[in-house]
Short mmCIF file of C-alpha atoms in Angstrom, two decimals:
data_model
loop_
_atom_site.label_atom_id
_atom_site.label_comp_id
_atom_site.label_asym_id
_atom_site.label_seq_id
_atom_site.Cartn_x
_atom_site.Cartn_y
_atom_site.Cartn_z
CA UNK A 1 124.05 64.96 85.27
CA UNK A 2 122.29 65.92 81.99
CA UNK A 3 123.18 63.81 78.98
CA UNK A 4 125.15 65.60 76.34
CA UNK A 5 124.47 65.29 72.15
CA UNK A 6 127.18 63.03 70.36
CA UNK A 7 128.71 65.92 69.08
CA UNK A 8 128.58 68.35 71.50
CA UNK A 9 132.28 69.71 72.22
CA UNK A 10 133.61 70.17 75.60
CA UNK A 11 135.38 72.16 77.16
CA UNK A 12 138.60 71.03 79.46
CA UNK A 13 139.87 73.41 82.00
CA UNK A 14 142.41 72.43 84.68
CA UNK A 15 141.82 72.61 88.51
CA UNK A 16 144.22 74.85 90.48
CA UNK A 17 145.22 72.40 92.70
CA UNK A 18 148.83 71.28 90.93
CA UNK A 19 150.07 68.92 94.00
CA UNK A 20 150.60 65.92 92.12
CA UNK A 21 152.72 67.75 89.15
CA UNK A 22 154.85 69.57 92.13
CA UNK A 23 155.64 66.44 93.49
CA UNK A 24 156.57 64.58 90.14
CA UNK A 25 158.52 67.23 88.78
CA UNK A 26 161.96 67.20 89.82
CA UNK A 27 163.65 70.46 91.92
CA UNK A 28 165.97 70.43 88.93
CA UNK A 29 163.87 70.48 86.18
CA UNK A 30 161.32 72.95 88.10
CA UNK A 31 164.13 75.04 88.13
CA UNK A 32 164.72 74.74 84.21
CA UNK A 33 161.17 74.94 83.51
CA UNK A 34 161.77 78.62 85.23
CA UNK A 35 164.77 79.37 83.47
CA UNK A 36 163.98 78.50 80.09
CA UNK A 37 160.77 79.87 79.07
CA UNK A 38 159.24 77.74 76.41
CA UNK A 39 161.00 74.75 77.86
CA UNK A 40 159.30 71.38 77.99
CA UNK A 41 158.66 67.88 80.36
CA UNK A 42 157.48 64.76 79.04
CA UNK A 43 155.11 63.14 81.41
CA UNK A 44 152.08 60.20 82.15
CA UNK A 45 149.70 61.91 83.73
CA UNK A 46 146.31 60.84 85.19
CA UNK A 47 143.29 63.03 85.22
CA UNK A 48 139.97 62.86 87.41
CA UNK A 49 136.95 64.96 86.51
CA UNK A 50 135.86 67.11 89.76
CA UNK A 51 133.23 69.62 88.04
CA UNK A 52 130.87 70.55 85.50
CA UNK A 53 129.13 73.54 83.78
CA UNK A 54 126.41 73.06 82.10
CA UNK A 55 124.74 75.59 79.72
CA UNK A 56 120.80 75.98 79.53
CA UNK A 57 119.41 74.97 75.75
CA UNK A 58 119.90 77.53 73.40
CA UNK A 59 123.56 78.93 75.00
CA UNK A 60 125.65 80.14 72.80
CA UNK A 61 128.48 78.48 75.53
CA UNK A 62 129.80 74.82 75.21
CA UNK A 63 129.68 72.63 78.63
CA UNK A 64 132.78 72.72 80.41
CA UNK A 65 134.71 70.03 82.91
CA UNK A 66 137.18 70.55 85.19
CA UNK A 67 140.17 68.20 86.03
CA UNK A 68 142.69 67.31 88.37
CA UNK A 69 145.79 65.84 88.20
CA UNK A 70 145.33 62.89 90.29
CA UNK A 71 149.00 61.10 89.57
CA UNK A 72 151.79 62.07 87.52
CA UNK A 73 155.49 60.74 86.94
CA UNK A 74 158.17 62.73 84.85
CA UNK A 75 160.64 60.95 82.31
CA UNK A 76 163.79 62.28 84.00
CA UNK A 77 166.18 60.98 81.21
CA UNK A 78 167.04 60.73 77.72
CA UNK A 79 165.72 57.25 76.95
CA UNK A 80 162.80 57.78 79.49
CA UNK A 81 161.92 60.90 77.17
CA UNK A 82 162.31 59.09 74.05
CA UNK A 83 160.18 56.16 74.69
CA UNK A 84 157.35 58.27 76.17
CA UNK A 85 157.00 60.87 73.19
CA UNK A 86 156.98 57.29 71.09
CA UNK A 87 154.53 55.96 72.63
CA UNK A 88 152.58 59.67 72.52
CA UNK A 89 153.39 59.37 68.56
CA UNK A 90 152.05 55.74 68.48
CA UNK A 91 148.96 57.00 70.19
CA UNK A 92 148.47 59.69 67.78
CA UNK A 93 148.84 57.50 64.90
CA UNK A 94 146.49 55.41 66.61
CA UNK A 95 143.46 58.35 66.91
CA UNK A 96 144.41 59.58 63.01
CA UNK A 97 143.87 55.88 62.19
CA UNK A 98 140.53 56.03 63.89
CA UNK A 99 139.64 58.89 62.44
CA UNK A 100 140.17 61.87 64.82
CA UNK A 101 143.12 63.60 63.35
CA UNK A 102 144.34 65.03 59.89
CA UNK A 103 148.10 63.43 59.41
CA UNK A 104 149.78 60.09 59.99
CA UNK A 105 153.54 60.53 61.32
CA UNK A 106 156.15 57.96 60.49
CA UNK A 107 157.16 55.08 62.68
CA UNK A 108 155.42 52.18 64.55
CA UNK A 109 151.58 52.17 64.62
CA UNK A 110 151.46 49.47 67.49
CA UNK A 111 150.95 51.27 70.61
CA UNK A 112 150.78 48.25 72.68
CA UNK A 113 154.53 47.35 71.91
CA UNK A 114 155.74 50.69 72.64
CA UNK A 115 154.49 50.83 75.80
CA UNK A 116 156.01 47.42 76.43
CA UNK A 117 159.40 48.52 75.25
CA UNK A 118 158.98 51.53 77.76
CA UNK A 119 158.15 49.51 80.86
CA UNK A 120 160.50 46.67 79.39
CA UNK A 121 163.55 48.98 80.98
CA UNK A 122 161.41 49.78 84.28
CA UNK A 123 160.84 47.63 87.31
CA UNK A 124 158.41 45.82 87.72
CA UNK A 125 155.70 46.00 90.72
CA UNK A 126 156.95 42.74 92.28
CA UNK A 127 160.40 44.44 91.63
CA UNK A 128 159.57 47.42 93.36
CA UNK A 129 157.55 45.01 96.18
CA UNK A 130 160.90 43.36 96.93
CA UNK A 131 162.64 46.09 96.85
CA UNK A 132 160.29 48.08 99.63
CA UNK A 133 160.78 45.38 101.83
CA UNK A 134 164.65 45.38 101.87
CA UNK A 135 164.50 48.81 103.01
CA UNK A 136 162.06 48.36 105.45
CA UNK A 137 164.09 45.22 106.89
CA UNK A 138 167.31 47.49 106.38
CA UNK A 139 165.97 50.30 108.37
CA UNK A 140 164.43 48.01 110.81
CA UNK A 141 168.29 46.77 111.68
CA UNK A 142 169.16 50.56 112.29
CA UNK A 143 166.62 50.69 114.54
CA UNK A 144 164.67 53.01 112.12
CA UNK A 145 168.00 55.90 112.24
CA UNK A 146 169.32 57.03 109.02
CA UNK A 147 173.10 56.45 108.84
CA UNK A 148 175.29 59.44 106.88
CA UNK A 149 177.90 57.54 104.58
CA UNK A 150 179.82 61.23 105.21
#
């Protein structure tokens, strides 16, 4: 892959393949999404790079990379919403701070504590661990049928 100048500016585009957001985004809030044009999700999203375009010297065209959405969870409630769009604000504060963007919002600076208080109210992976292995214990003693509570 050819090296790029410091300052050369890329160009994201996004891969067609939207699996991972399908799956992430609740039926309900697809739904809304449809509904109410302009409407909007909060969500942590991860990104892999699958492809580049690269431009011979002298192009008047900037390189390009295209990404996928590898994993992807959507805040579902209010307090879910509200600590993710602090911790977006914290990270913002946190790139005008370093020099990448024009205005400072008010609030926290520290990034690192809001993403604690976010995953403060979340469980935790030995949390979720146990938790996995009650079911699969639980739907061992059903002999692996699902039981209606109807």
């Amino acid at each position: 892959m050819p090296r790029l100048e410091e300052d050369a500016e890329v160009e994201i585009k996004l891969d067609g393949a939207a699996g991972m957001l399908q799956q992430a985004i609740p039926a309900i809030l697809r739904r809304g999404l449809f509904e109410a044009p302009g409407a909007r999700i909060v969500a942590v999203v991860e990104f892999a790079s699958t492809t580049y375009t690269g431009h011979a010297a002298g192009e008047d065209k900037d390189p390009q990379v295209k990404l996928r959405v590898k994993l992807a969870e959507v805040a579902t409630e209010g307090d879910q919403i509200r600590l993710l769009r602090e911790v977006m604000r914290a990270m913002y504060r946190q790139r005008k701070m370093n020099g990448t963007l024009d205005e400072i919002g008010p609030g926290s600076r520290d990034v690192d504590a809001a993403v604690e208080l976010l995953l403060a109210e979340h469980p935790t992976v030995g949390e979720f661990n146990a938790y996995e292995e009650r079911e699969r214990v639980a739907k061992q003693g059903r002999g692996g049928r699902v039981e209606s509570l109807g």
